[in-house]
Coordinates of C-alpha atoms and ligand atoms in Angstrom, one line a residue:
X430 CA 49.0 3.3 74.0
X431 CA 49.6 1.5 77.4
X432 CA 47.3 2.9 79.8
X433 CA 44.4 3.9 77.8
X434 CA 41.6 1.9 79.3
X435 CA 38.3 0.5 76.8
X436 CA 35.8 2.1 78.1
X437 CA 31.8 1.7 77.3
X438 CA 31.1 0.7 73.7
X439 CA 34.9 0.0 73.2
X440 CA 34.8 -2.3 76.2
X441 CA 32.1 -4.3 74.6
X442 CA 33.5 -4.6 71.6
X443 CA 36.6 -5.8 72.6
X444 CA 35.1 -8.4 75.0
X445 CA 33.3 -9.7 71.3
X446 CA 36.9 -9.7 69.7
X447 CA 38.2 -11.6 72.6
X448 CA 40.1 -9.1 74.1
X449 CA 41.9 -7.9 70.6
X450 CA 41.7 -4.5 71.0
X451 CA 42.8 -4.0 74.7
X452 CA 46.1 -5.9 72.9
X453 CA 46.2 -4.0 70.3
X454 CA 46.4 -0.9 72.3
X455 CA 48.5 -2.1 74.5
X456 CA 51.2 -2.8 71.9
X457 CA 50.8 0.7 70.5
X458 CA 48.9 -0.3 67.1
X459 CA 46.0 1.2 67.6
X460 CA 46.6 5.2 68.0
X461 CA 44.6 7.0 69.6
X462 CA 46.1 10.3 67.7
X463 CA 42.5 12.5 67.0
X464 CA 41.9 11.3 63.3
X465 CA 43.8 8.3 62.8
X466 CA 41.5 5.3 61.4
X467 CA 42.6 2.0 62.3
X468 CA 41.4 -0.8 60.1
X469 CA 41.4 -4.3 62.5
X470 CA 39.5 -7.4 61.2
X471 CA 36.5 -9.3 63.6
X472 CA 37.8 -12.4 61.6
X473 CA 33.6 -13.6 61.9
X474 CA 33.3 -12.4 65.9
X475 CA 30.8 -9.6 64.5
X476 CA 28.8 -9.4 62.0
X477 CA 30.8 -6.6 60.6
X478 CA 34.0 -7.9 58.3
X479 CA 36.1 -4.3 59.7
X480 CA 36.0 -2.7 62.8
X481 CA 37.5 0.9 62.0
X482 CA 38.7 2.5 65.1
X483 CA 38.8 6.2 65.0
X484 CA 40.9 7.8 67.4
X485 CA 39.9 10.7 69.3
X486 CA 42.9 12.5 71.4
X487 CA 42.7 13.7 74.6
X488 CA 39.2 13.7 75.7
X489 CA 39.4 16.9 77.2
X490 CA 40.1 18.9 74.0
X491 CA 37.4 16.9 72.2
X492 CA 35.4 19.5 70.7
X493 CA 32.3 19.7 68.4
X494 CA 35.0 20.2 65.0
X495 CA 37.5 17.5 66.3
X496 CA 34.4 15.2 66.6
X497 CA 33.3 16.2 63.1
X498 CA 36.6 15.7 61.8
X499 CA 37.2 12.4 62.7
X500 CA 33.8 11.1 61.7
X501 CA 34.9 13.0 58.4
X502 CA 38.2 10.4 58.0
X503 CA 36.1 7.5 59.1
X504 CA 33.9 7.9 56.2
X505 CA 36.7 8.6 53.7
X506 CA 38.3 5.3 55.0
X507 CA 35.3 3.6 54.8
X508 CA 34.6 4.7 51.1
X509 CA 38.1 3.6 50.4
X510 CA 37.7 0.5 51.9
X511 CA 34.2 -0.2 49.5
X512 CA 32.0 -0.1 52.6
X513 CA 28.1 -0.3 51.5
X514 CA 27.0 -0.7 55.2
X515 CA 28.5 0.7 58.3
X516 CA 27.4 1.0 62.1
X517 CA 29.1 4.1 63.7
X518 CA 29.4 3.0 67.2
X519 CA 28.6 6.5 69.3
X520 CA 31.4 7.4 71.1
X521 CA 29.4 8.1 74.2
X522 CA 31.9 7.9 77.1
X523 CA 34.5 10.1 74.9
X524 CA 31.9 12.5 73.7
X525 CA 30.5 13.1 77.3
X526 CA 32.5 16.4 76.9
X527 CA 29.5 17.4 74.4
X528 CA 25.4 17.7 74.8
X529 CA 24.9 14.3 73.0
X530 CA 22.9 16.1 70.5
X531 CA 25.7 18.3 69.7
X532 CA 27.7 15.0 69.4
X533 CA 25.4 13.1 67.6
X534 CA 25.3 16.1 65.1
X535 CA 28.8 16.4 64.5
X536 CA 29.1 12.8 63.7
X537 CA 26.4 13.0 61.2
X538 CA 27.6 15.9 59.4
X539 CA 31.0 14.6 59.6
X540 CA 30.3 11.2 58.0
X541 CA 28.3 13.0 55.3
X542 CA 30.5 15.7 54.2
X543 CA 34.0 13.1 54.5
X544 CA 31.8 11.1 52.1
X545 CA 31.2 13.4 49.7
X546 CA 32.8 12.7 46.3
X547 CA 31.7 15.0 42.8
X548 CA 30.7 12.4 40.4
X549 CA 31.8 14.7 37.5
X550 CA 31.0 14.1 33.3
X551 CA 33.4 10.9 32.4
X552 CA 31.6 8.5 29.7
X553 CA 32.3 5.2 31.5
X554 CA 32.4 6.9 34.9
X555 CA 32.7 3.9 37.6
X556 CA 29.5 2.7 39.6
X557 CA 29.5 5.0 42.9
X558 CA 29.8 3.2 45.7
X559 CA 27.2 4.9 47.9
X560 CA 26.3 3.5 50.8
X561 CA 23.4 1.1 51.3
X562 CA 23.1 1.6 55.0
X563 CA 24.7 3.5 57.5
X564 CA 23.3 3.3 60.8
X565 CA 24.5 4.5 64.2
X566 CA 24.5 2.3 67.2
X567 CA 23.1 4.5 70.5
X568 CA 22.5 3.1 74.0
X569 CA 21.7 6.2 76.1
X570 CA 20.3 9.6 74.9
X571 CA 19.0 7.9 71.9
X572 CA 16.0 10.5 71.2
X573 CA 18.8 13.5 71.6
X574 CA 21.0 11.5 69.4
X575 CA 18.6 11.1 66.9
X576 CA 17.8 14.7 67.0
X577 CA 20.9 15.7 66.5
X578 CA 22.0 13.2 63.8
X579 CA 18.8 14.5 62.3
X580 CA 20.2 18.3 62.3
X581 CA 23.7 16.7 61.2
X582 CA 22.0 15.4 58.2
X583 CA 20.7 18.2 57.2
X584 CA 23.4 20.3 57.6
X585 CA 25.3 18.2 55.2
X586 CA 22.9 17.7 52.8
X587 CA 22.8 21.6 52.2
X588 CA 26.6 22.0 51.9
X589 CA 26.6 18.8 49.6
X590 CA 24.2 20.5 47.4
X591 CA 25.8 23.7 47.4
X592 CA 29.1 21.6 46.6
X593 CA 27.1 20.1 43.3
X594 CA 26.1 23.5 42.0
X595 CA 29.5 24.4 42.5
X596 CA 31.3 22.1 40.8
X597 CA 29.0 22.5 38.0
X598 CA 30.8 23.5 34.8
X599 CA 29.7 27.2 33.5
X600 CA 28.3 26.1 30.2
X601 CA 25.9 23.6 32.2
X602 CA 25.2 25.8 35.1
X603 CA 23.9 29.2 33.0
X604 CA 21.8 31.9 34.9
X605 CA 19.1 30.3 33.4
X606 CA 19.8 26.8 34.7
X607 CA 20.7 28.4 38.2
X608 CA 17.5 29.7 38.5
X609 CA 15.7 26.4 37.1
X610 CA 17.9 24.6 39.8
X611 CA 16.7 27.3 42.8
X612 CA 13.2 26.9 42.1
X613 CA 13.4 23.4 41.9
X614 CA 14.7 23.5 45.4
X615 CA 11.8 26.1 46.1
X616 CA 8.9 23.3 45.0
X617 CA 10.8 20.7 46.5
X618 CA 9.9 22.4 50.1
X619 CA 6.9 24.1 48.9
X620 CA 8.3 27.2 48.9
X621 CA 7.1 30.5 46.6
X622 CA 9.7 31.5 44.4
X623 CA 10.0 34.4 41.5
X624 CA 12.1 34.1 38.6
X625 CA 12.8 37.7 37.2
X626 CA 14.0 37.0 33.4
X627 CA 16.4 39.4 31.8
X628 CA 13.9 41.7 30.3
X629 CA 12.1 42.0 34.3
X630 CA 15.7 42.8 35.2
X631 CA 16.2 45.7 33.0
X632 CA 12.4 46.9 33.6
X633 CA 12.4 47.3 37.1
X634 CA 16.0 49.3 37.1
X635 CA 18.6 46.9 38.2
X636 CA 21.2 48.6 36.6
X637 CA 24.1 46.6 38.1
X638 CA 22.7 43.2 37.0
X639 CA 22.2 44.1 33.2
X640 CA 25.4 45.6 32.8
X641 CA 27.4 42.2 34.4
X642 CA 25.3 40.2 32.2
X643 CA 25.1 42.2 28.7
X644 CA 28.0 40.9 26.9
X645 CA 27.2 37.3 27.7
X646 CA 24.8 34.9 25.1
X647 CA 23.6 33.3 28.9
X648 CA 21.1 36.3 29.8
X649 CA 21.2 36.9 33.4
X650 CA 18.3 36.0 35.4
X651 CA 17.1 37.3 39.4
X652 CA 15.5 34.3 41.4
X653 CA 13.4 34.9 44.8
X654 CA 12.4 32.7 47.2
X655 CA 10.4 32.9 50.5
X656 CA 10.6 30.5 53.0
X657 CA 8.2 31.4 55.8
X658 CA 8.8 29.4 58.9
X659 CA 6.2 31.9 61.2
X660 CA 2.7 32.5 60.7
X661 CA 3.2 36.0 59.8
X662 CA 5.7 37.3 57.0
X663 CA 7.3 40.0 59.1
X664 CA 10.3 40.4 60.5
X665 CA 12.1 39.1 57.4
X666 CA 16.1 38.4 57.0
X667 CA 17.5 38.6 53.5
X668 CA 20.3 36.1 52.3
X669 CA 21.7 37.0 49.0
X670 CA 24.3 34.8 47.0
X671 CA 26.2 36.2 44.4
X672 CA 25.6 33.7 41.5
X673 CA 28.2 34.9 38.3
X674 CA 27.7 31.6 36.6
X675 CA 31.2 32.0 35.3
X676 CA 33.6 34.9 35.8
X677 CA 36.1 35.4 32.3
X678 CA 36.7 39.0 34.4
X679 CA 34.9 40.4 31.2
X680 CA 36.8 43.3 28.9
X681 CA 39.3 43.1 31.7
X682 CA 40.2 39.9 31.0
X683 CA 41.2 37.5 33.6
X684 CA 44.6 35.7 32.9
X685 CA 43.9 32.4 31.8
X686 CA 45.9 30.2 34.2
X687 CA 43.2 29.4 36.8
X688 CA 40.3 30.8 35.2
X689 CA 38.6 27.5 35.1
X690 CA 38.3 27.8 38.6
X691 CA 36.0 30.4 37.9
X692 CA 32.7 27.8 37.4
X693 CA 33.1 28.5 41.3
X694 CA 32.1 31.8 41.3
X695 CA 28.1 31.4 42.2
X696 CA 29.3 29.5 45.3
X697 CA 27.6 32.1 47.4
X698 CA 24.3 31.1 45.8
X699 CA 24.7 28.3 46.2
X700 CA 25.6 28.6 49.8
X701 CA 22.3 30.2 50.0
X702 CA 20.1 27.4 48.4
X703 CA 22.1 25.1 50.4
X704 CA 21.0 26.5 53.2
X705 CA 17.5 27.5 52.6
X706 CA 17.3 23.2 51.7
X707 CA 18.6 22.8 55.5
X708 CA 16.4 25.1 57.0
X709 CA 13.4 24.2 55.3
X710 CA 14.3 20.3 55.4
X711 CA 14.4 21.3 59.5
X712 CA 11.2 23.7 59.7
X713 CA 12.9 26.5 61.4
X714 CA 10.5 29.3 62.5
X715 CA 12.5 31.8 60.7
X716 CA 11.5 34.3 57.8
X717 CA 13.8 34.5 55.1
X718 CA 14.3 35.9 51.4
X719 CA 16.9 34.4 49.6
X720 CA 18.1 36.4 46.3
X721 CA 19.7 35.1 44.2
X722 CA 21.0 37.6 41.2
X723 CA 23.2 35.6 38.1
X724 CA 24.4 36.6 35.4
X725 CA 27.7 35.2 33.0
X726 CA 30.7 37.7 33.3
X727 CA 32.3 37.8 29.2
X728 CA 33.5 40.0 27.2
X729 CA 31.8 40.8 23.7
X730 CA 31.1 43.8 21.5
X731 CA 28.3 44.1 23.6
X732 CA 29.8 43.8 27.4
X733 CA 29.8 46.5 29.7
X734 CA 33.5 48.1 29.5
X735 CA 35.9 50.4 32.0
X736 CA 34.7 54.3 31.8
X737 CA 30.8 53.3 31.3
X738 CA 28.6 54.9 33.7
X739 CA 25.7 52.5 35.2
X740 CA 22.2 53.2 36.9
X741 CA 21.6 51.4 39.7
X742 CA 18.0 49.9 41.3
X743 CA 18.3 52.2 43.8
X744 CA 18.9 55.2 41.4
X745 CA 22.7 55.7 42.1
X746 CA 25.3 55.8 39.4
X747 CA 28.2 53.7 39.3
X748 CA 31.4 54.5 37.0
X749 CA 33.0 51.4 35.8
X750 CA 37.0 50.9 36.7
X751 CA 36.9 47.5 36.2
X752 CA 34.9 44.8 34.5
X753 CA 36.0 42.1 37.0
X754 CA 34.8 44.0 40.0
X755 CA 31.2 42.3 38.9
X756 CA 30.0 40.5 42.3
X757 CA 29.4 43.9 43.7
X758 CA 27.4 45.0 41.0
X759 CA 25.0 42.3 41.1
X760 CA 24.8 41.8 45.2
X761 CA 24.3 46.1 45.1
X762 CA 21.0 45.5 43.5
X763 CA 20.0 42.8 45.2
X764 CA 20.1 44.7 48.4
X765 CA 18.0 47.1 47.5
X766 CA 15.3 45.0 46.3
X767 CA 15.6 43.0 50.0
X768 CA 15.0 46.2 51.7
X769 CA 12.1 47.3 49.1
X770 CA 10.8 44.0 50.2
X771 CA 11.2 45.2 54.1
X772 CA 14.2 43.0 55.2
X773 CA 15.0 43.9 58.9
X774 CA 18.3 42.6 58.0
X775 CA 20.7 41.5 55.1
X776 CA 23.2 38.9 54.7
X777 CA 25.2 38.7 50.9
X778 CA 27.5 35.5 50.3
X779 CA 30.0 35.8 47.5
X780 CA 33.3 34.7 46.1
X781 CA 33.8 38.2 46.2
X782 CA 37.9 38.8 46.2
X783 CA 41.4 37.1 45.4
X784 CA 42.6 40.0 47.8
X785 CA 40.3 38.2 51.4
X786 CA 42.7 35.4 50.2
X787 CA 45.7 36.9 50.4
X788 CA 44.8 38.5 53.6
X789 CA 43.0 35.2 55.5
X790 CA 44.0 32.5 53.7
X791 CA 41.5 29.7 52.1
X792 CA 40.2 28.3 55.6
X793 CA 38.9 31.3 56.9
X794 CA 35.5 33.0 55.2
X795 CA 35.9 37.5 55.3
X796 CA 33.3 38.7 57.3
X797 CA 32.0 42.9 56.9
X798 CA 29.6 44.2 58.0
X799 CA 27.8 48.0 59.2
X800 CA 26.4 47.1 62.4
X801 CA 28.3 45.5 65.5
X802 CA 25.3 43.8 66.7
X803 CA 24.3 41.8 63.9
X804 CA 28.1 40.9 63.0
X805 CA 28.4 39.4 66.4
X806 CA 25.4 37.4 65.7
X807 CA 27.0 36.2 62.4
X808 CA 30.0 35.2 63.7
X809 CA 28.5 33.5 66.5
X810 CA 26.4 31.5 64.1
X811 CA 30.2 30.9 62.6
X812 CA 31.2 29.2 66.1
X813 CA 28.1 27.2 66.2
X814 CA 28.9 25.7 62.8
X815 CA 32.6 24.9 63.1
X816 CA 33.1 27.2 60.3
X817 CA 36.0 29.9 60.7
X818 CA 35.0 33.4 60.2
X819 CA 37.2 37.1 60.7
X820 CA 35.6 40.3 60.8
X821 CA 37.5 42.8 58.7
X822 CA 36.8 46.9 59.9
X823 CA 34.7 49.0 58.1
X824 CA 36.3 52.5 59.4
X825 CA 34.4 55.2 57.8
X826 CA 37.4 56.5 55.8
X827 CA 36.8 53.2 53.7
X828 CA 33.6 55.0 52.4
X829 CA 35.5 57.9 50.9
X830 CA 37.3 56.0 48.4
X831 CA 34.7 54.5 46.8
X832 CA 33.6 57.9 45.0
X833 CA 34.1 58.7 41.7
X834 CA 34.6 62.3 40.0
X835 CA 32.1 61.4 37.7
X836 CA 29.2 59.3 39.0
X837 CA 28.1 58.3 43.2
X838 CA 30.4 55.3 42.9
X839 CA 33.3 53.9 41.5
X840 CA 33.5 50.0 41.2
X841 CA 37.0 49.3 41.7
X842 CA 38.6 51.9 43.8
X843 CA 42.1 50.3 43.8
X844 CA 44.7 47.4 45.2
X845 CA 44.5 48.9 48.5
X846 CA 42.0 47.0 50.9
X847 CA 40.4 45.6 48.3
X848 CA 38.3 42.8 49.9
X849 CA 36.9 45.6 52.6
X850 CA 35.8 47.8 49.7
X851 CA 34.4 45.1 47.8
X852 CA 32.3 44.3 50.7
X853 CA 31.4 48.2 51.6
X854 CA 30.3 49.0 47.8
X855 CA 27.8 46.6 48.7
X856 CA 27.1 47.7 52.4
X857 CA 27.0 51.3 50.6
X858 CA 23.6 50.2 49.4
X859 CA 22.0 48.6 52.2
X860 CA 22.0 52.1 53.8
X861 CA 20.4 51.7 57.7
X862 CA 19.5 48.4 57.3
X863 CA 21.9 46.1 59.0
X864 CA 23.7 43.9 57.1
X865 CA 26.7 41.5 56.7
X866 CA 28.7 40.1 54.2
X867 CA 31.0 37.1 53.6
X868 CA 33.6 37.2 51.4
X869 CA 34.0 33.2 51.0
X870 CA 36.6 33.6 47.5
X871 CA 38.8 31.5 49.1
X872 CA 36.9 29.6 52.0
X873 CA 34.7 28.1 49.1
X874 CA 37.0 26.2 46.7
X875 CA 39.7 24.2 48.1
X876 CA 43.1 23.2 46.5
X877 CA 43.8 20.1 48.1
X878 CA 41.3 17.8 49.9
X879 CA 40.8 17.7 53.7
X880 CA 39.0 15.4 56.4
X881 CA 35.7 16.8 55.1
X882 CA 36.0 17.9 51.7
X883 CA 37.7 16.8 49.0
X884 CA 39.5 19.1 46.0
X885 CA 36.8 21.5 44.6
X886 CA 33.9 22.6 45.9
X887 CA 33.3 22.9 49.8
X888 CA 29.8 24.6 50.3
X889 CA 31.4 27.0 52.7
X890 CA 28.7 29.4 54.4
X891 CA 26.2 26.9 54.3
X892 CA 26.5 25.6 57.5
X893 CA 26.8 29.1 59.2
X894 CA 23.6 30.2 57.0
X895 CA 21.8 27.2 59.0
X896 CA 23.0 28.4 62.2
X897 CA 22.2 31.8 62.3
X898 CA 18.9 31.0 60.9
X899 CA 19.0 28.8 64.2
X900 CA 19.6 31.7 66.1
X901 CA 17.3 34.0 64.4
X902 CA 14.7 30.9 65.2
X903 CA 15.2 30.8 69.3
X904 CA 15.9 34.7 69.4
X905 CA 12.4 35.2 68.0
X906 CA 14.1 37.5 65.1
X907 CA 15.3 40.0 68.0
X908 CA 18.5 39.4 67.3
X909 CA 20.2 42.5 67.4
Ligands
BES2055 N1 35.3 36.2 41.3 C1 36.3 37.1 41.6 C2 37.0 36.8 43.0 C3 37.7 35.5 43.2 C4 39.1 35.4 43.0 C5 37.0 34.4 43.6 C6 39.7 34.2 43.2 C7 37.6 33.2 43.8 C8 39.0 33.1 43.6 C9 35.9 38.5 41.6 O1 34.8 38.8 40.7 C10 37.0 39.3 41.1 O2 37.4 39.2 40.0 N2 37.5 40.2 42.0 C11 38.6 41.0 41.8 C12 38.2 42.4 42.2 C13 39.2 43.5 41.7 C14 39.0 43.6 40.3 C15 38.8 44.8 42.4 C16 39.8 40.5 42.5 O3 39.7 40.1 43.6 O4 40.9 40.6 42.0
ZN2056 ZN1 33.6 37.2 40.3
MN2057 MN1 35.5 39.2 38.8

């Protein structure tokens, strides 16, 4: 690319390859394309035995995400390649376009998430090749790099672990071994945490949890944690994740095709652990109950079938149209025991609908919510994180539908809009107390790999938890 000058750390380096790379780009061999790696040997000039050269684009449309991105390829390239140490030159002079903290953030979560690989069960799986040392080579703003490679870090160590739970098979990862995992995660941080067992479930009224989890041999189980970042427990914001350990679709059956993918369906816990592992790993002065309800969706002589009628926590019946229609049920609950505890505000994650799919697509999370305010703050936190996030309407005509001639509710009110009522059953219950839900069915498990994630899991929601809790941290909790 003839006219591209080596600037800064790129200068330098090519001075130490004897002026290779200013050749090389000159001859149009090393692109400059935003993502394209470039493998060129030092042939003993540096101590390194590869120099990977990671193209940018244009530097004015270098952004936060494009920045993440291509530190995402570098480290897939670098895996490939059996790298055990790497140096990440910081792109200072290209990334000028960013606060170097936000830079030195994107690299970091970039590396780590592009590195990501699920080890799996195999007998003789191969040694992983993890790194021994990766560094990152700073000459100016090195305390705001370091903050920010710190944050980047952390980011990606939340949405890793949300991508381990997630990828975890159902008959490993019961209710049981979800809540064992979560409280884990709550002594790791020295956290408080609750485990309600099946039998606590049933005796305090959560009528939506026992009936998703009564024809399953798994019983379900209702984990609470409390991360207190303030000296006083007030002003408290819930995060819920819907945790169905594994989703057959019950008596009505799911067809059996991709039902596998189904050990997915807790991704919105695990979206919430991930993030309470970030948050806490970064001592945010933030307030936060995380809930997380599980329970196995199956069918048996004893599962909860089409027609039954169910009590809810909050004393509301719901009649059941549909076994498969469980997320709902289980988040319902949940948000009335978050404003029993006093949550000023509510956030539910779940892998909630095929039908926020069909409408959005897999790269883009379904956002509802019933107050303006506090959407706008979630979908800001959405921006902050690079993570892509659409607010579907909540029109008040939506409500209407979700009667039933013979209880308060109905679970499954039809095709039409389904993701928006599957989100406002559950808004029906948080009543005045604002609160927002993403629908992350398909942002959560991906098809095909990308620059940061390969096929499977993807911890999507993690990263935006982080942020708003971010927000909620500088706002002081006045956040709507
Ligand atoms: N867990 C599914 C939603 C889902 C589908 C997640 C595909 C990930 C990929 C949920 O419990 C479900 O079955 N939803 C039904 C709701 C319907 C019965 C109203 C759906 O979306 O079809
Ligand atoms: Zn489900
Ligand atoms: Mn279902």
């Amino acid at each position: 690319m003839e006219g591209v000058p080596l600037e800064g750390e790129g200068a330098a380096l090519d001075v130490a390859l004897d002026g290779q790379l200013a050749r090389l780009l000159q001859e149009g061999d090393l692109p400059a394309r935003s993502g394209a790696v470039t493998p060129v040997y030092t042939l003993g000039k540096l101590p390194a035995k590869r120099l990977l050269v990671v193209g940018l684009g244009k530097p004015e449309g270098l952004d936060f995400v494009r920045l993440r991105e291509a530190a995402g390829r570098a480290a897939k390239e670098a895996r490939k390649l059996g790298a055990r140490k790497v140096a990440i030159v910081a792109p200072h002079e290209r990334a000028a376009m960013l606060p170097p903290e936000r830079a030195a953030h994107a690299v970091a979560e970039g590396f780590c998430l592009g590195a990501y690989r699920y080890r799996g069960f195999r007998k003789n799986s191969e040694p992983d090749v993890s790194w021994e040392a990766v560094s990152v080579v700073v000459n100016v703003d090195a305390e705001a790099w370091e903050a920010g490679l710190r944050k980047g870090a952390a980011y990606a160590s939340g949405t890793v672990l949300a991508r381990e739970l997630t990828n975890l098979p159902g008959n490993v990862l019961t209710p049981d071994a979800l809540a064992q995992k979560a409280t884990e995660l709550a002594e790791r941080h020295g956290l408080t945490y609750e485990v309600l067992d099946a039998e606590a479930i049933a005796k305090l009224g959560m009528g939506g949890i026992v009936a998703v989890g009564k024809g399953s041999a798994q019983p379900p189980t209702f984990t609470v944690i409390r991360y207190q970042g303030r000296p006083e427990w007030a002003d408290v914001t819930a995060y819920i994740g819907k945790g169905v350990t594994f989703d057959t679709g019950g008596i009505c059956l799911k067809p059996r095709e991709n039902m596998h993918e189904m050990i997915g369906d807790m991704g919105g816990a695990a979206a919430v652990l991930g993030a309470l592992d970030a948050v806490a790993a970064l001592k945010l002065p933030v307030n936060l109950l995380a809930l997380i309800p599980a329970a196995e969706n199956s069918p048996s002589g004893t599962a909860f079938k089409p027609g039954d009628v169910i009590t809810m926590l909050d004393g509301r019946t719901v009649e059941i149209r549909n076994t498969d229609a469980e997320g709902r049920l289980l988040l319902a609950d949940a948000v009335t025991y978050a404003r029993r505890q006093g949550a000023k505000r509510i956030v539910d994650v779940a892998t909630l609908t095929g039908g926020v799919i069909v409408a959005l697509g897999d790269e883009v999370t379904g956002l509802i919510a019933n107050d303006d305010a506090w959407a706008d703050e979630v979908l800001a936190a959405g921006q902050d994180a690079g993570e892509l996030l659409w607010r579907l309407p909540n029109f008040p005509h939506y409500y209407e539908k979700l009667k039933s001639p013979v209880a308060d509710l109905n679970n499954a009110p039809g095709r039409k809009a389904h993701p928006i009522m599957g989100g406002l059953f559950v808004g029906a219950f948080a009543e005045d107390t604002p609160w927002a839900h993403l629908d992350i069915a398909g942002t959560s498990w991906a098809d095909q790999a990308g620059p940061l994630h390969e096929k499977g899991a993807t911890g999507a929601g993690v990263r935006t938890l982080v942020a708003l809790a971010e927000r909620l941290a500088r706002s002081g909790g006045e956040a709507e």
